[in-house]
Coordinates of C-alpha atoms in Angstrom, one line a residue:
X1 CA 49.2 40.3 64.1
X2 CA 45.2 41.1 62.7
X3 CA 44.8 42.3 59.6
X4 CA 42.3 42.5 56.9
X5 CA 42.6 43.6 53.0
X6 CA 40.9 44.1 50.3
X7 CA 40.9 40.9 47.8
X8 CA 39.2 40.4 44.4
X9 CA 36.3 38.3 44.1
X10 CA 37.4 36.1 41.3
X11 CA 35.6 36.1 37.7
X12 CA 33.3 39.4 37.5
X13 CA 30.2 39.0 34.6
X14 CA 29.7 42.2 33.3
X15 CA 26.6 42.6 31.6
X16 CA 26.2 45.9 29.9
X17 CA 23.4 47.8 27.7
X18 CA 22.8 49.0 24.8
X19 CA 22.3 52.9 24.7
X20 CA 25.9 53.7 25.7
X21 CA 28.0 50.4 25.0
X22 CA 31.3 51.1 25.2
X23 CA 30.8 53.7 28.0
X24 CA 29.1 51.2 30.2
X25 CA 31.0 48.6 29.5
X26 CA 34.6 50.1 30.6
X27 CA 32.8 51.4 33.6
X28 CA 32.2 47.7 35.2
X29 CA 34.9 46.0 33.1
X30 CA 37.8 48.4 33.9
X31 CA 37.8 48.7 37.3
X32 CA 36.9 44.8 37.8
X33 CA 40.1 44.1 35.8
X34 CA 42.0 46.8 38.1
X35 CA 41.0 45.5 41.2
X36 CA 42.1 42.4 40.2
X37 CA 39.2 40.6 39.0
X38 CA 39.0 38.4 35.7
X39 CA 36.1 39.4 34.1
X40 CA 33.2 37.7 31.6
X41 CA 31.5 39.9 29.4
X42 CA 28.5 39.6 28.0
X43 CA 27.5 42.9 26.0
X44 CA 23.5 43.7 24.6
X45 CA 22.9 41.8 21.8
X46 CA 22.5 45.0 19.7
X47 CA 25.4 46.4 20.4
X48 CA 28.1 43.2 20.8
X49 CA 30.7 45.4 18.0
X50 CA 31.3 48.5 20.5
X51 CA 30.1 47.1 23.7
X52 CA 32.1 44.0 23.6
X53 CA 34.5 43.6 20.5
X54 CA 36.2 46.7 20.2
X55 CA 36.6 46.3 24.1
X56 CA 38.3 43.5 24.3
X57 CA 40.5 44.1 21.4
X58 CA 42.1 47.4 22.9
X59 CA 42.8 45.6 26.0
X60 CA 44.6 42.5 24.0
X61 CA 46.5 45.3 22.4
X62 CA 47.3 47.4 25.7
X63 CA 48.8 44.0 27.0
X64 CA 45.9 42.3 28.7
X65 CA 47.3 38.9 29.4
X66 CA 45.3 36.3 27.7
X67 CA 42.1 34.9 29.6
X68 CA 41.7 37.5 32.2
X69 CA 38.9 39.3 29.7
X70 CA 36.7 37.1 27.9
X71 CA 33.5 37.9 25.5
X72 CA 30.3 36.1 26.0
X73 CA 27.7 37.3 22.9
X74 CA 24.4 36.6 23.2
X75 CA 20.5 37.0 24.7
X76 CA 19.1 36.1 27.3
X77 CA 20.2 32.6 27.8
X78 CA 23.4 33.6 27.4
X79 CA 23.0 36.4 30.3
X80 CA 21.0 33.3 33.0
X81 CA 23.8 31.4 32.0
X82 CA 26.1 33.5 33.2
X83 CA 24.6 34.6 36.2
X84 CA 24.0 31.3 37.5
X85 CA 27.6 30.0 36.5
X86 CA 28.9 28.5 40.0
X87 CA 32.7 30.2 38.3
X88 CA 31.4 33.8 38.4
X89 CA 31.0 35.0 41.9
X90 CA 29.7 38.5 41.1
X91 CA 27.2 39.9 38.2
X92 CA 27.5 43.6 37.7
X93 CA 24.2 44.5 35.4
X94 CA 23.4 48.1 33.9
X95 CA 20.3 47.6 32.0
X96 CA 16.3 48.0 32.4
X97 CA 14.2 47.5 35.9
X98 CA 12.3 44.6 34.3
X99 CA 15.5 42.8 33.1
X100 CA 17.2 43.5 36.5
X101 CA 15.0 42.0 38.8
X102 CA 15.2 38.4 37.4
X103 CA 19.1 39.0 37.5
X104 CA 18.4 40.1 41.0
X105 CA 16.6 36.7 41.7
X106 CA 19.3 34.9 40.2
X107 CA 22.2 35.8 41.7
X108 CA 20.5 36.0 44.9
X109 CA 19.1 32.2 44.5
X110 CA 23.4 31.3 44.1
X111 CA 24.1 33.3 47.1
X112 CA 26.3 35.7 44.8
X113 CA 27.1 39.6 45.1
X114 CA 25.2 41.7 42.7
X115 CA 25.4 45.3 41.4
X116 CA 22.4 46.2 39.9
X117 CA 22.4 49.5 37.8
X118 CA 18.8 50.1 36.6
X119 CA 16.0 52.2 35.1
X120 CA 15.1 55.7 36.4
X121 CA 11.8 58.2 36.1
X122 CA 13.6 61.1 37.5
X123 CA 12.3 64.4 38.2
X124 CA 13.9 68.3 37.2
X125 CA 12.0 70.5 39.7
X126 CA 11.4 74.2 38.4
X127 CA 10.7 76.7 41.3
X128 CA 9.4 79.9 40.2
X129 CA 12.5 81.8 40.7
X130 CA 14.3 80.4 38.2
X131 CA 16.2 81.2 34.8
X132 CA 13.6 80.7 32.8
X133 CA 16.8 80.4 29.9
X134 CA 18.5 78.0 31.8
X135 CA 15.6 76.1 32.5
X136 CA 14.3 75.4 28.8
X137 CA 18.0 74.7 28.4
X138 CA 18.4 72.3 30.9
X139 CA 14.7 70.3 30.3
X140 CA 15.1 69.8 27.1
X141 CA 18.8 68.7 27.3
X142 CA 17.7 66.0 30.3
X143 CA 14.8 64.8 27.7
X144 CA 16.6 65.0 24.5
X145 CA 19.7 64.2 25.0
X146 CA 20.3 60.7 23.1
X147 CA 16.3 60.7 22.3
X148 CA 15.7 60.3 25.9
X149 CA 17.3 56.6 26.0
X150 CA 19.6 57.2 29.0
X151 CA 18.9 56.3 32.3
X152 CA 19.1 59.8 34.5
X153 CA 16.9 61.7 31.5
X154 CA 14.5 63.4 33.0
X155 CA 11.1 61.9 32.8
X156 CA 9.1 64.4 34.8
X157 CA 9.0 67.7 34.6
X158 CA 7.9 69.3 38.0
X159 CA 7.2 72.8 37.1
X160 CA 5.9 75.5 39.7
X161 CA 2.4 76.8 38.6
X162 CA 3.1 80.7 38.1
X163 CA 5.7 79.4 35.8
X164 CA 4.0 75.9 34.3
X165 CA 2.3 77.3 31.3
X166 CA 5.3 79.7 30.2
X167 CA 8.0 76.7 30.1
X168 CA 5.3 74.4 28.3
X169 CA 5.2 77.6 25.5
X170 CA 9.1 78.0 25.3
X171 CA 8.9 73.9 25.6
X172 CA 7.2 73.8 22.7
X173 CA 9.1 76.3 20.6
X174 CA 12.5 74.2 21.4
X175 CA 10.8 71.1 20.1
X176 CA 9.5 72.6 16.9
X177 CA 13.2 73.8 15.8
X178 CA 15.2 70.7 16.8
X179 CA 16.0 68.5 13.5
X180 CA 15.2 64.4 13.5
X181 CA 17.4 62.2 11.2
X182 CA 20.4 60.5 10.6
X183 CA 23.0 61.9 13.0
X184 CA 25.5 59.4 10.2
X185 CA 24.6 61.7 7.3
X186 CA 23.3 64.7 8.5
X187 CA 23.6 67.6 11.2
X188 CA 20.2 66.4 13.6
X189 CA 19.3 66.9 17.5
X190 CA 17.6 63.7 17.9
X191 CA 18.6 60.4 16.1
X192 CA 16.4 56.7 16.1
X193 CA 15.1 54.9 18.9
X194 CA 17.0 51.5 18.9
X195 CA 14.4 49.3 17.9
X196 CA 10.5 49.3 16.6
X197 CA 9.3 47.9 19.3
X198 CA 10.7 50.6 21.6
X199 CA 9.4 53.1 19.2
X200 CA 5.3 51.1 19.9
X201 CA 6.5 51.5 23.6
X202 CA 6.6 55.2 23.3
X203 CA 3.3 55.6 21.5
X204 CA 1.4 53.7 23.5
X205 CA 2.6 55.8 26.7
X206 CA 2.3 58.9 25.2
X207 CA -1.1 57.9 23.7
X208 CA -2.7 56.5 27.0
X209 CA -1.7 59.6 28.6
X210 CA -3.2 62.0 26.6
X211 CA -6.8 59.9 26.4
X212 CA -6.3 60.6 30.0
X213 CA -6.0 64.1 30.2
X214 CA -2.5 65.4 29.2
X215 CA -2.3 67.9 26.9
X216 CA -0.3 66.9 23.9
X217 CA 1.4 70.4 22.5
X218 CA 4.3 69.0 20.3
X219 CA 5.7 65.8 18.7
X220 CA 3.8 62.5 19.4
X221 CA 4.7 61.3 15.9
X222 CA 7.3 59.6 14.3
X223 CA 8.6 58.3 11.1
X224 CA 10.1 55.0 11.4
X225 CA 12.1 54.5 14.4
X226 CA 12.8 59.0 14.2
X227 CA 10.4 59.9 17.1
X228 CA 9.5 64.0 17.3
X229 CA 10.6 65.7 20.2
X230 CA 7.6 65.9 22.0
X231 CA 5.7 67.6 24.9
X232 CA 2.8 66.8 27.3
X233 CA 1.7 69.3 29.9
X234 CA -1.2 68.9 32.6
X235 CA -0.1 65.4 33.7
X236 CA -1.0 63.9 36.8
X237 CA 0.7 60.9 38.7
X238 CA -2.4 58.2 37.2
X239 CA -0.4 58.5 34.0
X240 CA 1.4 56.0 32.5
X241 CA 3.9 59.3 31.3
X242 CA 4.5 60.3 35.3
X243 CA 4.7 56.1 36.5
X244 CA 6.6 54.3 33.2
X245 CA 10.3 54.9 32.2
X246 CA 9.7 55.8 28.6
X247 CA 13.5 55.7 27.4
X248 CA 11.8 58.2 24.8
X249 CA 12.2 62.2 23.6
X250 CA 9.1 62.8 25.9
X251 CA 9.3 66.4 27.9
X252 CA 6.1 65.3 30.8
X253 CA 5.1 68.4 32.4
X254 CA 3.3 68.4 35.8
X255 CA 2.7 71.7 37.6
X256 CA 3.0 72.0 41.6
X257 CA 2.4 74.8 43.9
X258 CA 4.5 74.5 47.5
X259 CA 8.1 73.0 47.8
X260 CA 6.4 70.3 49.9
X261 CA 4.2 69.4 47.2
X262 CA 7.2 69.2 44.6
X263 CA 9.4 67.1 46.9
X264 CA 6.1 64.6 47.4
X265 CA 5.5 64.5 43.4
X266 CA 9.2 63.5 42.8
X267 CA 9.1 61.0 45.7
X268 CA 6.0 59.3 44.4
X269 CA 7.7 56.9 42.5
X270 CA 9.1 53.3 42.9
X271 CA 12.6 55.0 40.8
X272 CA 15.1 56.6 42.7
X273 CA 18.0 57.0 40.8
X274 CA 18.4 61.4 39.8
X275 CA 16.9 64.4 40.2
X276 CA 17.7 68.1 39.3
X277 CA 16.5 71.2 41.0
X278 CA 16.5 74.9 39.7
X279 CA 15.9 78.0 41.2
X280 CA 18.0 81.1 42.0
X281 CA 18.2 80.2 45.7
X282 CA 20.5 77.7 46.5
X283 CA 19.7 77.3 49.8
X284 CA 16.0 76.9 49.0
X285 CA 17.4 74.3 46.4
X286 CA 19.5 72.4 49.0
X287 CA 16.9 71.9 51.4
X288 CA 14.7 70.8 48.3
X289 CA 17.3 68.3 47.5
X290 CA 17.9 67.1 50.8
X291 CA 14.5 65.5 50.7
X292 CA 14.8 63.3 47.2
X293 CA 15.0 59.7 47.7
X294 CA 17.4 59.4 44.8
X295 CA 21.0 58.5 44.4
X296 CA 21.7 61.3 42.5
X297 CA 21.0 64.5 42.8
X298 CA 21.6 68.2 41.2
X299 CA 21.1 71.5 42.1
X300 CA 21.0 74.2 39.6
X301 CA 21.5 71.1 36.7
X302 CA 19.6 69.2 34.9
X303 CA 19.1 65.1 35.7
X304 CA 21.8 63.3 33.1
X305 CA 25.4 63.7 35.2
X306 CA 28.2 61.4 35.0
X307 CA 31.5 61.5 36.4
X308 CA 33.7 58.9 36.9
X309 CA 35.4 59.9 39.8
X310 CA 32.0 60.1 42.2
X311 CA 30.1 57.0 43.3
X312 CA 27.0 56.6 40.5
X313 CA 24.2 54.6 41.1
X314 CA 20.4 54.3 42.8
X315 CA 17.9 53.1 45.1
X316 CA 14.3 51.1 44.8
X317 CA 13.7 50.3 41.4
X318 CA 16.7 52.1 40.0
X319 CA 19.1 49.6 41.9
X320 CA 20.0 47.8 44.6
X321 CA 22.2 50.5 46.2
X322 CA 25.8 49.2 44.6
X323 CA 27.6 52.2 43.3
X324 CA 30.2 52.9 40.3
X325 CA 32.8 54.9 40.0
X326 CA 35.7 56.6 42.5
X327 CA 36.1 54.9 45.7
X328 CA 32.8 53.1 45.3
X329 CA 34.6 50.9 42.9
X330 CA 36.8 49.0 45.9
X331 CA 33.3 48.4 47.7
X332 CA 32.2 46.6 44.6
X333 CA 34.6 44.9 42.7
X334 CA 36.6 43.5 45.8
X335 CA 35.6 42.0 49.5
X336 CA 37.0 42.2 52.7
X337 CA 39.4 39.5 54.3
X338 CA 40.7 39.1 57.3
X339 CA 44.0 37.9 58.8
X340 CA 45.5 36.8 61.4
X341 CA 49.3 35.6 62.0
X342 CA 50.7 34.2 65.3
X343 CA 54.4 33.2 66.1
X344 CA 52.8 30.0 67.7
X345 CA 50.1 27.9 67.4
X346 CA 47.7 28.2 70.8
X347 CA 47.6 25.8 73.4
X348 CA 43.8 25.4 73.0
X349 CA 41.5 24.0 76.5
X350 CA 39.7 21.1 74.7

């Protein structure tokens, strides 16, 4: 008899981020648990409440049995600590491309399986036949959404020339009615950035760009850690707005005439986790789409899709090809082994 099987791969380390804690954390942690795993978690050190505590306590209360789920707080000793624990024989890591790459080296250096779920700079492509509507709608939700801190929003805006300076207008118009504040004690679009220094981060981008060309039409200020929406038009792929994963409320627009030139603008990047296309012909937006060197990719939506049930995940700097979610989750979380069972033992020549 020759079999093989599925089997677990012992103690998972989950290490999850900050901008959508207890989202990100079930996604590794849950599956890791179902499949068998036990699993160590180690949540962002600004989020340890709902990306670790609350986690663990719901599973203790659903009837976790003790041990199989442990909490790790900390930094970033904590997190080398973990990956390079000789006990955990997988890291699963959703966080920045910076951050990911010495986990990479890490777990690679100890021989150990790593899912790597990184950064993005991805690209919603405007053809000229589209909803001009549903575009605005669309941008500025992939931009936005969560004041641009998720990792499919869309950092480039590849707009087709007869329609370029119309969407940067109706762009702009969106931005100037959104509300900024305290989505805890009043009714805002955009809340804070997580941190100062992130806020710096987003200056400086938006800044450099426009001493090198970019037209800066809305936002570019903030008040505290409350950025504006904002939007840049005429940028080119020298700027730090078209090459750097802002992670802010930044609509970059960058105009392009021919579908080749729009599939070679969102290409030209070392991310390649989503992309969106929009137009009114869907087989113009297929064959579009069939040339993106992303993991994700939409046509007739915008950038920022999740669902659960449908491998997630991307390629170059946005991740070393592992994948989470649906059946994606067995290639992950568990390994092949192989069996074999005879009635006797071989007579063997030697």
């Amino acid at each position: 008899t020759s079999l093989a099987k599925r089997v677990p791969h012992g103690v998972v380390g989950v290490i999850s981020p900050f901008n959508f804690p207890f989202l990100l954390t079930c996604r590794a942690t849950l599956p890791a648990l179902a499949t068998g795993n036990a699993v160590l978690l180690k949540p962002d050190p600004r989020t340890p409440v709902c990306g670790g505590v609350m986690v663990a306590r719901l599973l203790e209360l659903a009837g976790l049995p003790a041990g199989v789920l442990q909490m790790l707080p900390g930094d970033a000793d904590a997190g080398e600590a973990l990956v390079t624990d000789p006990d955990v024989t997988m890291i699963s890591f959703t966080g920045s491309t910076a951050v990911g790459r010495r986990v990479g080296e890490l777990a690679g250096r100890h021989l150990k399986k790593v899912a790597l779920e990184l950064g993005g700079k991805n690209a919603l492509i405007v053809c000229d036949d589209a909803d001009l509507d549903a575009a605005i709608c669309n941008g500025s939700w992939a931009s936005w959404l969560h004041q641009g801190q998720i990792c499919m929003s869309a950092g480039r805006h590849l707009v087709q020339r007869p329609v370029a300076e119309a969407y940067a207008e109706r762009m702009v118009q969106k931005a100037r009615l959104l509300p900024v504040g305290n989505p805890a004690t009043e009714p805002v679009a955009l809340g804070p950035l997580i941190t100062d220094k992130q806020v710096e981060r987003v200056q400086r981008i938006v800044q450099e760009s426009v001493r090198m060309g970019a037209r800066l039409l809305a936002g570019g200020t903030c008040e505290g850690r409350f950025y504006r929406p904002t939007v840049l038009a005429d940028v080119t792929p020298a700027m730090p707005v078209f090459r750097e994963e802002i992670f802010g409320p930044v609509v970059s627009i960058t105009a392009f005439d021919t579908d080749a030139q729009a599939v070679a603008l969102a290409n030209d990047s070392e991310y390649g986790l989503s992309a969106g296309v929009l137009t009114r012909n869907v087989g113009r937006g297929m064959a579009i789409a069939d040339q993106l060197h992303v993991g994700l990719v939409h046509v007739n939506d915008q950038t920022v899709n999740d669902d659960g049930t449908m491998p997630m995940g991307g390629r170059g700097a946005s991740g070393n090809g592992s994948r989470h979610g649906g059946p994606a989750n067995w290639d992950e979380f568990t390994q092949w082994q192989w069996i074999t069972v005879r009635a006797e033992a071989p007579q063997y020549p030697l």
